[in-house]
Amino acid sequence: MLFSSKYLVFPFVLIALIIGGFASSNTGDDIWYINLNKSSLNPPGYIFGIVWPILYILMSISAYLTFNDTFRLFIAQLFFNTAWSWLFFYFHMPIVSLLDIFLLIFLNLYILRKMLNVNYVAAYLYIPYLIWLSFAFYLNLYIVINN
């Protein structure tokens, strides 16, 4: 066989990385964010540049492994994920972005539940994303409360 379906995971990864790059680019000025009161647990900026590509790769592999069962939900969660960056950084709407990430967490819990019924590997690869979203929710909530 000249072409194997196992290589189809690469377009998933590439598309997710492109969407992630789009979401994090051109999201407004840094002065607003720099001046916010942030949690002492807020990681330095370069950590986000390391963590997000890893999470997008893991998410993409999970989506690929459960394509028929979760693809539409995966696209919906990418929309909410991208919207969060714009709501928070460009529009400076931390309360609305907090609502967005709250919905994003519940959508991803539903996706995880579906993945558990289809492919345990996909589900386990998805867990770090949910952990990071929960941490991001905490950071966003801290900003809402303290600013």
mmCIF file of N, CA and C in Angstrom:
data_model
loop_
_atom_site.group_PDB
_atom_site.id
_atom_site.type_symbol
_atom_site.label_atom_id
_atom_site.label_comp_id
_atom_site.label_asym_id
_atom_site.label_seq_id
_atom_site.Cartn_x
_atom_site.Cartn_y
_atom_site.Cartn_z
ATOM 1 N N MET A 1 0.851 -1.180 0.000
ATOM 2 C CA MET A 1 0.000 0.000 0.000
ATOM 3 C C MET A 1 0.894 1.239 0.000
ATOM 4 N N LEU A 2 0.635 2.121 -0.933
ATOM 5 C CA LEU A 2 1.448 3.318 -1.093
ATOM 6 C C LEU A 2 1.130 4.381 -0.043
ATOM 7 N N PHE A 3 -0.122 4.438 0.381
ATOM 8 C CA PHE A 3 -0.547 5.474 1.327
ATOM 9 C C PHE A 3 -1.304 4.818 2.470
ATOM 10 N N SER A 4 -0.976 5.170 3.665
ATOM 11 C CA SER A 4 -1.620 4.586 4.836
ATOM 12 C C SER A 4 -2.446 5.646 5.562
ATOM 13 N N SER A 5 -3.592 5.222 6.097
ATOM 14 C CA SER A 5 -4.463 6.170 6.805
ATOM 15 C C SER A 5 -3.827 6.692 8.088
ATOM 16 N N LYS A 6 -2.801 5.997 8.584
ATOM 17 C CA LYS A 6 -2.158 6.488 9.807
ATOM 18 C C LYS A 6 -1.495 7.841 9.595
ATOM 19 N N TYR A 7 -1.195 8.182 8.347
ATOM 20 C CA TYR A 7 -0.577 9.472 8.058
ATOM 21 C C TYR A 7 -1.590 10.614 8.008
ATOM 22 N N LEU A 8 -2.864 10.288 8.071
ATOM 23 C CA LEU A 8 -3.893 11.331 8.069
ATOM 24 C C LEU A 8 -3.887 12.152 9.352
ATOM 25 N N VAL A 9 -3.216 11.672 10.391
ATOM 26 C CA VAL A 9 -3.134 12.433 11.637
ATOM 27 C C VAL A 9 -2.371 13.739 11.425
ATOM 28 N N PHE A 10 -1.431 13.750 10.497
ATOM 29 C CA PHE A 10 -0.618 14.945 10.282
ATOM 30 C C PHE A 10 -1.431 16.157 9.834
ATOM 31 N N PRO A 11 -2.396 16.006 8.909
ATOM 32 C CA PRO A 11 -3.223 17.185 8.598
ATOM 33 C C PRO A 11 -4.015 17.689 9.803
ATOM 34 N N PHE A 12 -4.485 16.779 10.653
ATOM 35 C CA PHE A 12 -5.192 17.196 11.869
ATOM 36 C C PHE A 12 -4.291 18.055 12.743
ATOM 37 N N VAL A 13 -3.079 17.591 12.943
ATOM 38 C CA VAL A 13 -2.125 18.328 13.775
ATOM 39 C C VAL A 13 -1.822 19.679 13.151
ATOM 40 N N LEU A 14 -1.567 19.696 11.859
ATOM 41 C CA LEU A 14 -1.233 20.942 11.166
ATOM 42 C C LEU A 14 -2.380 21.944 11.244
ATOM 43 N N ILE A 15 -3.588 21.492 10.994
ATOM 44 C CA ILE A 15 -4.747 22.395 11.038
ATOM 45 C C ILE A 15 -4.937 22.961 12.444
ATOM 46 N N ALA A 16 -4.818 22.106 13.455
ATOM 47 C CA ALA A 16 -4.978 22.591 14.837
ATOM 48 C C ALA A 16 -3.888 23.585 15.204
ATOM 49 N N LEU A 17 -2.653 23.331 14.767
ATOM 50 C CA LEU A 17 -1.565 24.269 15.060
ATOM 51 C C LEU A 17 -1.783 25.606 14.355
ATOM 52 N N ILE A 18 -2.302 25.566 13.133
ATOM 53 C CA ILE A 18 -2.591 26.808 12.404
ATOM 54 C C ILE A 18 -3.689 27.594 13.119
ATOM 55 N N ILE A 19 -4.745 26.899 13.524
ATOM 56 C CA ILE A 19 -5.830 27.574 14.247
ATOM 57 C C ILE A 19 -5.314 28.147 15.562
ATOM 58 N N GLY A 20 -4.498 27.377 16.263
ATOM 59 C CA GLY A 20 -3.914 27.861 17.515
ATOM 60 C C GLY A 20 -3.031 29.069 17.299
ATOM 61 N N GLY A 21 -2.247 29.057 16.226
ATOM 62 C CA GLY A 21 -1.400 30.205 15.903
ATOM 63 C C GLY A 21 -2.227 31.423 15.570
ATOM 64 N N PHE A 22 -3.314 31.211 14.818
ATOM 65 C CA PHE A 22 -4.211 32.312 14.480
ATOM 66 C C PHE A 22 -4.837 32.897 15.740
ATOM 67 N N ALA A 23 -5.262 32.013 16.637
ATOM 68 C CA ALA A 23 -5.928 32.470 17.862
ATOM 69 C C ALA A 23 -5.011 33.311 18.727
ATOM 70 N N SER A 24 -3.740 32.999 18.704
ATOM 71 C CA SER A 24 -2.826 33.707 19.600
ATOM 72 C C SER A 24 -2.122 34.883 18.942
ATOM 73 N N SER A 25 -2.349 35.086 17.663
ATOM 74 C CA SER A 25 -1.699 36.211 16.988
ATOM 75 C C SER A 25 -2.643 37.401 16.894
ATOM 76 N N ASN A 26 -2.074 38.568 16.871
ATOM 77 C CA ASN A 26 -2.846 39.801 16.691
ATOM 78 C C ASN A 26 -4.025 39.898 17.650
ATOM 79 N N THR A 27 -3.801 39.619 18.906
ATOM 80 C CA THR A 27 -4.899 39.663 19.870
ATOM 81 C C THR A 27 -4.848 40.909 20.746
ATOM 82 N N GLY A 28 -4.330 41.970 20.224
ATOM 83 C CA GLY A 28 -4.383 43.225 20.954
ATOM 84 C C GLY A 28 -3.062 43.605 21.586
ATOM 85 N N ASP A 29 -3.118 44.687 22.366
ATOM 86 C CA ASP A 29 -1.895 45.212 22.977
ATOM 87 C C ASP A 29 -1.548 44.460 24.258
ATOM 88 N N ASP A 30 -0.276 44.443 24.562
ATOM 89 C CA ASP A 30 0.198 43.766 25.761
ATOM 90 C C ASP A 30 0.122 44.662 26.989
ATOM 91 N N ILE A 31 -0.010 45.975 26.813
ATOM 92 C CA ILE A 31 -0.017 46.905 27.943
ATOM 93 C C ILE A 31 -1.181 46.601 28.879
ATOM 94 N N TRP A 32 -2.352 46.349 28.320
ATOM 95 C CA TRP A 32 -3.518 46.022 29.142
ATOM 96 C C TRP A 32 -3.223 44.800 30.003
ATOM 97 N N TYR A 33 -2.709 43.742 29.380
ATOM 98 C CA TYR A 33 -2.439 42.498 30.110
ATOM 99 C C TYR A 33 -1.337 42.678 31.152
ATOM 100 N N ILE A 34 -0.299 43.391 30.787
ATOM 101 C CA ILE A 34 0.820 43.620 31.713
ATOM 102 C C ILE A 34 0.342 44.318 32.983
ATOM 103 N N ASN A 35 -0.602 45.233 32.849
ATOM 104 C CA ASN A 35 -1.072 46.019 33.991
ATOM 105 C C ASN A 35 -2.131 45.324 34.848
ATOM 106 N N LEU A 36 -2.553 44.129 34.457
ATOM 107 C CA LEU A 36 -3.538 43.402 35.258
ATOM 108 C C LEU A 36 -2.899 42.823 36.515
ATOM 109 N N ASN A 37 -3.688 42.747 37.579
ATOM 110 C CA ASN A 37 -3.264 42.000 38.769
ATOM 111 C C ASN A 37 -3.460 40.524 38.461
ATOM 112 N N LYS A 38 -2.359 39.774 38.444
ATOM 113 C CA LYS A 38 -2.409 38.365 38.084
ATOM 114 C C LYS A 38 -2.018 37.498 39.274
ATOM 115 N N SER A 39 -2.462 36.272 39.230
ATOM 116 C CA SER A 39 -2.152 35.294 40.270
ATOM 117 C C SER A 39 -0.649 35.044 40.344
ATOM 118 N N SER A 40 -0.181 34.727 41.530
ATOM 119 C CA SER A 40 1.231 34.354 41.673
ATOM 120 C C SER A 40 1.519 33.031 40.963
ATOM 121 N N LEU A 41 0.478 32.289 40.614
ATOM 122 C CA LEU A 41 0.642 31.040 39.861
ATOM 123 C C LEU A 41 0.678 31.268 38.354
ATOM 124 N N ASN A 42 0.487 32.511 37.937
ATOM 125 C CA ASN A 42 0.505 32.818 36.502
ATOM 126 C C ASN A 42 1.897 32.524 35.936
ATOM 127 N N PRO A 43 1.992 31.600 34.970
ATOM 128 C CA PRO A 43 3.321 31.266 34.440
ATOM 129 C C PRO A 43 3.867 32.375 33.554
ATOM 130 N N PRO A 44 5.189 32.407 33.365
ATOM 131 C CA PRO A 44 5.764 33.382 32.435
ATOM 132 C C PRO A 44 5.278 33.101 31.013
ATOM 133 N N GLY A 45 5.278 34.135 30.194
ATOM 134 C CA GLY A 45 4.738 34.051 28.844
ATOM 135 C C GLY A 45 5.296 32.927 27.996
ATOM 136 N N TYR A 46 6.584 32.647 28.113
ATOM 137 C CA TYR A 46 7.178 31.628 27.248
ATOM 138 C C TYR A 46 6.605 30.230 27.521
ATOM 139 N N ILE A 47 6.073 30.006 28.713
ATOM 140 C CA ILE A 47 5.471 28.705 29.038
ATOM 141 C C ILE A 47 4.272 28.437 28.130
ATOM 142 N N PHE A 48 3.480 29.469 27.867
ATOM 143 C CA PHE A 48 2.319 29.305 26.995
ATOM 144 C C PHE A 48 2.754 28.877 25.596
ATOM 145 N N GLY A 49 3.865 29.435 25.131
ATOM 146 C CA GLY A 49 4.396 29.079 23.815
ATOM 147 C C GLY A 49 4.911 27.657 23.739
ATOM 148 N N ILE A 50 5.209 27.072 24.875
ATOM 149 C CA ILE A 50 5.637 25.672 24.925
ATOM 150 C C ILE A 50 4.426 24.748 25.089
ATOM 151 N N VAL A 51 3.535 25.116 25.999
ATOM 152 C CA VAL A 51 2.417 24.244 26.357
ATOM 153 C C VAL A 51 1.392 24.117 25.233
ATOM 154 N N TRP A 52 0.995 25.239 24.631
ATOM 155 C CA TRP A 52 -0.092 25.177 23.659
ATOM 156 C C TRP A 52 0.209 24.313 22.441
ATOM 157 N N PRO A 53 1.373 24.398 21.824
ATOM 158 C CA PRO A 53 1.616 23.484 20.692
ATOM 159 C C PRO A 53 1.535 22.009 21.098
ATOM 160 N N ILE A 54 2.027 21.690 22.279
ATOM 161 C CA ILE A 54 1.937 20.303 22.756
ATOM 162 C C ILE A 54 0.475 19.904 22.923
ATOM 163 N N LEU A 55 -0.316 20.786 23.524
ATOM 164 C CA LEU A 55 -1.734 20.487 23.714
ATOM 165 C C LEU A 55 -2.460 20.350 22.383
ATOM 166 N N TYR A 56 -2.144 21.210 21.413
ATOM 167 C CA TYR A 56 -2.786 21.108 20.102
ATOM 168 C C TYR A 56 -2.421 19.807 19.406
ATOM 169 N N ILE A 57 -1.209 19.349 19.564
ATOM 170 C CA ILE A 57 -0.810 18.066 18.976
ATOM 171 C C ILE A 57 -1.588 16.926 19.633
ATOM 172 N N LEU A 58 -1.656 16.924 20.957
ATOM 173 C CA LEU A 58 -2.400 15.877 21.664
ATOM 174 C C LEU A 58 -3.886 15.910 21.307
ATOM 175 N N MET A 59 -4.473 17.118 21.240
ATOM 176 C CA MET A 59 -5.880 17.255 20.862
ATOM 177 C C MET A 59 -6.117 16.715 19.463
ATOM 178 N N SER A 60 -5.219 17.029 18.553
ATOM 179 C CA SER A 60 -5.371 16.606 17.162
ATOM 180 C C SER A 60 -5.313 15.093 17.034
ATOM 181 N N ILE A 61 -4.397 14.480 17.737
ATOM 182 C CA ILE A 61 -4.309 13.017 17.708
ATOM 183 C C ILE A 61 -5.588 12.409 18.282
ATOM 184 N N SER A 62 -6.088 12.975 19.371
ATOM 185 C CA SER A 62 -7.343 12.501 19.962
ATOM 186 C C SER A 62 -8.500 12.639 18.985
ATOM 187 N N ALA A 63 -8.581 13.780 18.325
ATOM 188 C CA ALA A 63 -9.656 14.005 17.353
ATOM 189 C C ALA A 63 -9.547 13.019 16.194
ATOM 190 N N TYR A 64 -8.340 12.771 15.748
ATOM 191 C CA TYR A 64 -8.127 11.814 14.663
ATOM 192 C C TYR A 64 -8.574 10.410 15.076
ATOM 193 N N LEU A 65 -8.210 10.000 16.290
ATOM 194 C CA LEU A 65 -8.530 8.648 16.757
ATOM 195 C C LEU A 65 -10.024 8.436 16.990
ATOM 196 N N THR A 66 -10.767 9.520 17.155
ATOM 197 C CA THR A 66 -12.212 9.426 17.408
ATOM 198 C C THR A 66 -13.001 10.243 16.387
ATOM 199 N N PHE A 67 -12.467 10.350 15.191
ATOM 200 C CA PHE A 67 -12.995 11.258 14.168
ATOM 201 C C PHE A 67 -14.507 11.152 14.000
ATOM 202 N N ASN A 68 -15.024 9.964 13.769
ATOM 203 C CA ASN A 68 -16.450 9.806 13.467
ATOM 204 C C ASN A 68 -17.352 10.188 14.631
ATOM 205 N N ASP A 69 -16.837 10.101 15.828
ATOM 206 C CA ASP A 69 -17.664 10.344 17.008
ATOM 207 C C ASP A 69 -17.531 11.743 17.600
ATOM 208 N N THR A 70 -16.432 12.426 17.338
ATOM 209 C CA THR A 70 -16.198 13.701 18.032
ATOM 210 C C THR A 70 -15.816 14.862 17.121
ATOM 211 N N PHE A 71 -15.743 14.652 15.819
ATOM 212 C CA PHE A 71 -15.197 15.700 14.957
ATOM 213 C C PHE A 71 -15.968 17.013 15.058
ATOM 214 N N ARG A 72 -17.282 16.964 14.981
ATOM 215 C CA ARG A 72 -18.071 18.211 15.048
ATOM 216 C C ARG A 72 -17.904 18.900 16.401
ATOM 217 N N LEU A 73 -17.875 18.113 17.450
ATOM 218 C CA LEU A 73 -17.656 18.680 18.785
ATOM 219 C C LEU A 73 -16.260 19.277 18.897
ATOM 220 N N PHE A 74 -15.289 18.609 18.290
ATOM 221 C CA PHE A 74 -13.914 19.103 18.302
ATOM 222 C C PHE A 74 -13.827 20.459 17.604
ATOM 223 N N ILE A 75 -14.505 20.598 16.469
ATOM 224 C CA ILE A 75 -14.525 21.879 15.745
ATOM 225 C C ILE A 75 -15.198 22.947 16.610
ATOM 226 N N ALA A 76 -16.290 22.599 17.276
ATOM 227 C CA ALA A 76 -16.983 23.560 18.146
ATOM 228 C C ALA A 76 -16.078 24.020 19.284
ATOM 229 N N GLN A 77 -15.340 23.099 19.886
ATOM 230 C CA GLN A 77 -14.462 23.496 20.987
ATOM 231 C C GLN A 77 -13.300 24.337 20.479
ATOM 232 N N LEU A 78 -12.837 24.085 19.256
ATOM 233 C CA LEU A 78 -11.797 24.952 18.682
ATOM 234 C C LEU A 78 -12.317 26.378 18.518
ATOM 235 N N PHE A 79 -13.594 26.502 18.140
ATOM 236 C CA PHE A 79 -14.204 27.831 18.020
ATOM 237 C C PHE A 79 -14.184 28.550 19.370
ATOM 238 N N PHE A 80 -14.633 27.867 20.428
ATOM 239 C CA PHE A 80 -14.641 28.482 21.761
ATOM 240 C C PHE A 80 -13.229 28.784 22.244
ATOM 241 N N ASN A 81 -12.296 27.910 21.910
ATOM 242 C CA ASN A 81 -10.906 28.114 22.298
ATOM 243 C C ASN A 81 -10.349 29.372 21.641
ATOM 244 N N THR A 82 -10.589 29.499 20.342
ATOM 245 C CA THR A 82 -10.126 30.677 19.602
ATOM 246 C C THR A 82 -10.832 31.937 20.103
ATOM 247 N N ALA A 83 -12.124 31.821 20.354
ATOM 248 C CA ALA A 83 -12.893 32.975 20.834
ATOM 249 C C ALA A 83 -12.347 33.490 22.158
ATOM 250 N N TRP A 84 -11.905 32.583 23.033
ATOM 251 C CA TRP A 84 -11.386 33.020 24.325
ATOM 252 C C TRP A 84 -10.223 33.995 24.148
ATOM 253 N N SER A 85 -9.282 33.661 23.287
ATOM 254 C CA SER A 85 -8.116 34.535 23.080
ATOM 255 C C SER A 85 -8.537 35.918 22.626
ATOM 256 N N TRP A 86 -9.467 35.966 21.699
ATOM 257 C CA TRP A 86 -9.914 37.265 21.183
ATOM 258 C C TRP A 86 -10.715 38.032 22.228
ATOM 259 N N LEU A 87 -11.604 37.336 22.926
ATOM 260 C CA LEU A 87 -12.399 38.006 23.963
ATOM 261 C C LEU A 87 -11.518 38.572 25.061
ATOM 262 N N PHE A 88 -10.529 37.817 25.474
ATOM 263 C CA PHE A 88 -9.690 38.233 26.587
ATOM 264 C C PHE A 88 -8.657 39.263 26.158
ATOM 265 N N PHE A 89 -7.834 38.935 25.178
ATOM 266 C CA PHE A 89 -6.691 39.784 24.841
ATOM 267 C C PHE A 89 -7.031 40.950 23.920
ATOM 268 N N TYR A 90 -7.911 40.749 22.944
ATOM 269 C CA TYR A 90 -8.200 41.816 21.988
ATOM 270 C C TYR A 90 -9.319 42.732 22.482
ATOM 271 N N PHE A 91 -10.418 42.116 22.941
ATOM 272 C CA PHE A 91 -11.565 42.913 23.372
ATOM 273 C C PHE A 91 -11.514 43.283 24.854
ATOM 274 N N HIS A 92 -10.550 42.736 25.593
ATOM 275 C CA HIS A 92 -10.379 43.028 27.028
ATOM 276 C C HIS A 92 -11.674 42.778 27.799
ATOM 277 N N MET A 93 -12.234 41.597 27.607
ATOM 278 C CA MET A 93 -13.493 41.223 28.253
ATOM 279 C C MET A 93 -13.275 39.984 29.134
ATOM 280 N N PRO A 94 -12.602 40.143 30.266
ATOM 281 C CA PRO A 94 -12.294 38.962 31.083
ATOM 282 C C PRO A 94 -13.524 38.231 31.624
ATOM 283 N N ILE A 95 -14.612 38.943 31.880
ATOM 284 C CA ILE A 95 -15.813 38.264 32.379
ATOM 285 C C ILE A 95 -16.425 37.397 31.284
ATOM 286 N N VAL A 96 -16.531 37.933 30.092
ATOM 287 C CA VAL A 96 -17.087 37.165 28.977
ATOM 288 C C VAL A 96 -16.163 36.003 28.622
ATOM 289 N N SER A 97 -14.858 36.245 28.665
ATOM 290 C CA SER A 97 -13.920 35.159 28.370
ATOM 291 C C SER A 97 -13.983 34.078 29.452
ATOM 292 N N LEU A 98 -14.290 34.464 30.685
ATOM 293 C CA LEU A 98 -14.464 33.478 31.754
ATOM 294 C C LEU A 98 -15.668 32.582 31.460
ATOM 295 N N LEU A 99 -16.750 33.179 31.001
ATOM 296 C CA LEU A 99 -17.925 32.399 30.602
ATOM 297 C C LEU A 99 -17.566 31.470 29.443
ATOM 298 N N ASP A 100 -16.808 31.981 28.486
ATOM 299 C CA ASP A 100 -16.383 31.180 27.339
ATOM 300 C C ASP A 100 -15.585 29.958 27.799
ATOM 301 N N ILE A 101 -14.623 30.161 28.674
ATOM 302 C CA ILE A 101 -13.785 29.040 29.110
ATOM 303 C C ILE A 101 -14.572 28.071 29.992
ATOM 304 N N PHE A 102 -15.551 28.577 30.720
ATOM 305 C CA PHE A 102 -16.434 27.709 31.504
ATOM 306 C C PHE A 102 -17.194 26.767 30.571
ATOM 307 N N LEU A 103 -17.782 27.327 29.518
ATOM 308 C CA LEU A 103 -18.486 26.509 28.525
ATOM 309 C C LEU A 103 -17.525 25.567 27.812
ATOM 310 N N LEU A 104 -16.335 26.050 27.538
ATOM 311 C CA LEU A 104 -15.310 25.243 26.874
ATOM 312 C C LEU A 104 -14.946 24.022 27.722
ATOM 313 N N ILE A 105 -14.812 24.204 29.007
ATOM 314 C CA ILE A 105 -14.490 23.076 29.891
ATOM 315 C C ILE A 105 -15.606 22.034 29.851
ATOM 316 N N PHE A 106 -16.861 22.477 29.946
ATOM 317 C CA PHE A 106 -17.953 21.513 29.933
ATOM 318 C C PHE A 106 -18.099 20.829 28.579
ATOM 319 N N LEU A 107 -17.897 21.553 27.507
ATOM 320 C CA LEU A 107 -17.915 20.937 26.181
ATOM 321 C C LEU A 107 -16.823 19.877 26.080
ATOM 322 N N ASN A 108 -15.651 20.189 26.596
ATOM 323 C CA ASN A 108 -14.546 19.236 26.524
ATOM 324 C C ASN A 108 -14.722 18.059 27.478
ATOM 325 N N LEU A 109 -15.405 18.243 28.580
ATOM 326 C CA LEU A 109 -15.753 17.099 29.429
ATOM 327 C C LEU A 109 -16.690 16.155 28.685
ATOM 328 N N TYR A 110 -17.624 16.721 27.938
ATOM 329 C CA TYR A 110 -18.526 15.906 27.121
ATOM 330 C C TYR A 110 -17.741 15.176 26.031
ATOM 331 N N ILE A 111 -16.822 15.876 25.386
ATOM 332 C CA ILE A 111 -15.978 15.240 24.370
ATOM 333 C C ILE A 111 -15.174 14.101 24.996
ATOM 334 N N LEU A 112 -14.598 14.340 26.154
ATOM 335 C CA LEU A 112 -13.820 13.307 26.840
ATOM 336 C C LEU A 112 -14.688 12.085 27.144
ATOM 337 N N ARG A 113 -15.897 12.323 27.593
ATOM 338 C CA ARG A 113 -16.817 11.210 27.873
ATOM 339 C C ARG A 113 -17.072 10.386 26.619
ATOM 340 N N LYS A 114 -17.297 11.064 25.495
ATOM 341 C CA LYS A 114 -17.494 10.344 24.231
ATOM 342 C C LYS A 114 -16.233 9.584 23.834
ATOM 343 N N MET A 115 -15.080 10.206 24.038
ATOM 344 C CA MET A 115 -13.823 9.539 23.691
ATOM 345 C C MET A 115 -13.611 8.279 24.526
ATOM 346 N N LEU A 116 -13.974 8.330 25.789
ATOM 347 C CA LEU A 116 -13.821 7.158 26.659
ATOM 348 C C LEU A 116 -14.620 5.969 26.145
ATOM 349 N N ASN A 117 -15.736 6.240 25.474
ATOM 350 C CA ASN A 117 -16.551 5.168 24.907
ATOM 351 C C ASN A 117 -15.993 4.630 23.596
ATOM 352 N N VAL A 118 -15.088 5.378 22.982
ATOM 353 C CA VAL A 118 -14.589 5.011 21.655
ATOM 354 C C VAL A 118 -13.144 4.542 21.693
ATOM 355 N N ASN A 119 -12.284 5.307 22.383
ATOM 356 C CA ASN A 119 -10.850 5.030 22.323
ATOM 357 C C ASN A 119 -10.182 5.588 23.584
ATOM 358 N N TYR A 120 -9.728 4.686 24.444
ATOM 359 C CA TYR A 120 -9.105 5.120 25.695
ATOM 360 C C TYR A 120 -7.832 5.929 25.467
ATOM 361 N N VAL A 121 -7.060 5.581 24.466
ATOM 362 C CA VAL A 121 -5.828 6.326 24.188
ATOM 363 C C VAL A 121 -6.164 7.775 23.864
ATOM 364 N N ALA A 122 -7.165 7.973 23.011
ATOM 365 C CA ALA A 122 -7.587 9.333 22.657
ATOM 366 C C ALA A 122 -8.024 10.099 23.901
ATOM 367 N N ALA A 123 -8.778 9.439 24.761
ATOM 368 C CA ALA A 123 -9.260 10.093 25.980
ATOM 369 C C ALA A 123 -8.100 10.498 26.885
ATOM 370 N N TYR A 124 -7.144 9.616 27.067
ATOM 371 C CA TYR A 124 -6.006 9.938 27.930
ATOM 372 C C TYR A 124 -5.137 11.044 27.338
ATOM 373 N N LEU A 125 -5.035 11.090 26.020
ATOM 374 C CA LEU A 125 -4.282 12.170 25.383
ATOM 375 C C LEU A 125 -4.995 13.513 25.532
ATOM 376 N N TYR A 126 -6.300 13.478 25.751
ATOM 377 C CA TYR A 126 -7.113 14.690 25.866
ATOM 378 C C TYR A 126 -7.093 15.284 27.275
ATOM 379 N N ILE A 127 -6.782 14.481 28.260
ATOM 380 C CA ILE A 127 -6.819 14.923 29.660
ATOM 381 C C ILE A 127 -5.901 16.112 29.947
ATOM 382 N N PRO A 128 -4.662 16.166 29.427
ATOM 383 C CA PRO A 128 -3.828 17.353 29.710
ATOM 384 C C PRO A 128 -4.474 18.664 29.257
ATOM 385 N N TYR A 129 -5.208 18.623 28.156
ATOM 386 C CA TYR A 129 -5.903 19.814 27.675
ATOM 387 C C TYR A 129 -6.948 20.266 28.696
ATOM 388 N N LEU A 130 -7.706 19.329 29.232
ATOM 389 C CA LEU A 130 -8.711 19.683 30.244
ATOM 390 C C LEU A 130 -8.072 20.219 31.516
ATOM 391 N N ILE A 131 -6.955 19.660 31.893
ATOM 392 C CA ILE A 131 -6.240 20.165 33.073
ATOM 393 C C ILE A 131 -5.780 21.595 32.825
ATOM 394 N N TRP A 132 -5.224 21.847 31.642
ATOM 395 C CA TRP A 132 -4.755 23.198 31.311
ATOM 396 C C TRP A 132 -5.922 24.181 31.243
ATOM 397 N N LEU A 133 -7.050 23.752 30.668
ATOM 398 C CA LEU A 133 -8.228 24.626 30.625
ATOM 399 C C LEU A 133 -8.696 24.978 32.033
ATOM 400 N N SER A 134 -8.655 24.023 32.930
ATOM 401 C CA SER A 134 -9.054 24.281 34.318
ATOM 402 C C SER A 134 -8.117 25.286 34.977
ATOM 403 N N PHE A 135 -6.836 25.144 34.700
ATOM 404 C CA PHE A 135 -5.856 26.099 35.216
ATOM 405 C C PHE A 135 -6.095 27.483 34.609
ATOM 406 N N ALA A 136 -6.369 27.528 33.308
ATOM 407 C CA ALA A 136 -6.652 28.800 32.637
ATOM 408 C C ALA A 136 -7.920 29.436 33.210
ATOM 409 N N PHE A 137 -8.913 28.609 33.545
ATOM 410 C CA PHE A 137 -10.125 29.125 34.177
ATOM 411 C C PHE A 137 -9.777 29.803 35.499
ATOM 412 N N TYR A 138 -8.946 29.150 36.301
ATOM 413 C CA TYR A 138 -8.519 29.746 37.568
ATOM 414 C C TYR A 138 -7.825 31.088 37.330
ATOM 415 N N LEU A 139 -6.883 31.127 36.374
ATOM 416 C CA LEU A 139 -6.152 32.372 36.101
ATOM 417 C C LEU A 139 -7.099 33.475 35.650
ATOM 418 N N ASN A 140 -8.059 33.117 34.788
ATOM 419 C CA ASN A 140 -9.040 34.083 34.295
ATOM 420 C C ASN A 140 -9.930 34.565 35.443
ATOM 421 N N LEU A 141 -10.374 33.648 36.285
ATOM 422 C CA LEU A 141 -11.209 34.010 37.431
ATOM 423 C C LEU A 141 -10.461 34.941 38.378
ATOM 424 N N TYR A 142 -9.200 34.665 38.613
ATOM 425 C CA TYR A 142 -8.383 35.517 39.472
ATOM 426 C C TYR A 142 -8.351 36.945 38.922
ATOM 427 N N ILE A 143 -8.189 37.070 37.623
ATOM 428 C CA ILE A 143 -8.147 38.396 36.997
ATOM 429 C C ILE A 143 -9.493 39.098 37.132
ATOM 430 N N VAL A 144 -10.582 38.363 36.949
ATOM 431 C CA VAL A 144 -11.916 38.961 37.093
ATOM 432 C C VAL A 144 -12.117 39.474 38.516
ATOM 433 N N ILE A 145 -11.733 38.703 39.488
ATOM 434 C CA ILE A 145 -11.947 39.074 40.892
ATOM 435 C C ILE A 145 -11.033 40.213 41.333
ATOM 436 N N ASN A 146 -9.812 40.251 40.837
ATOM 437 C CA ASN A 146 -8.800 41.185 41.351
ATOM 438 C C ASN A 146 -8.537 42.400 40.464
ATOM 439 N N ASN A 147 -9.355 42.627 39.481
ATOM 440 C CA ASN A 147 -9.167 43.801 38.614
ATOM 441 C C ASN A 147 -10.474 44.542 38.405
#
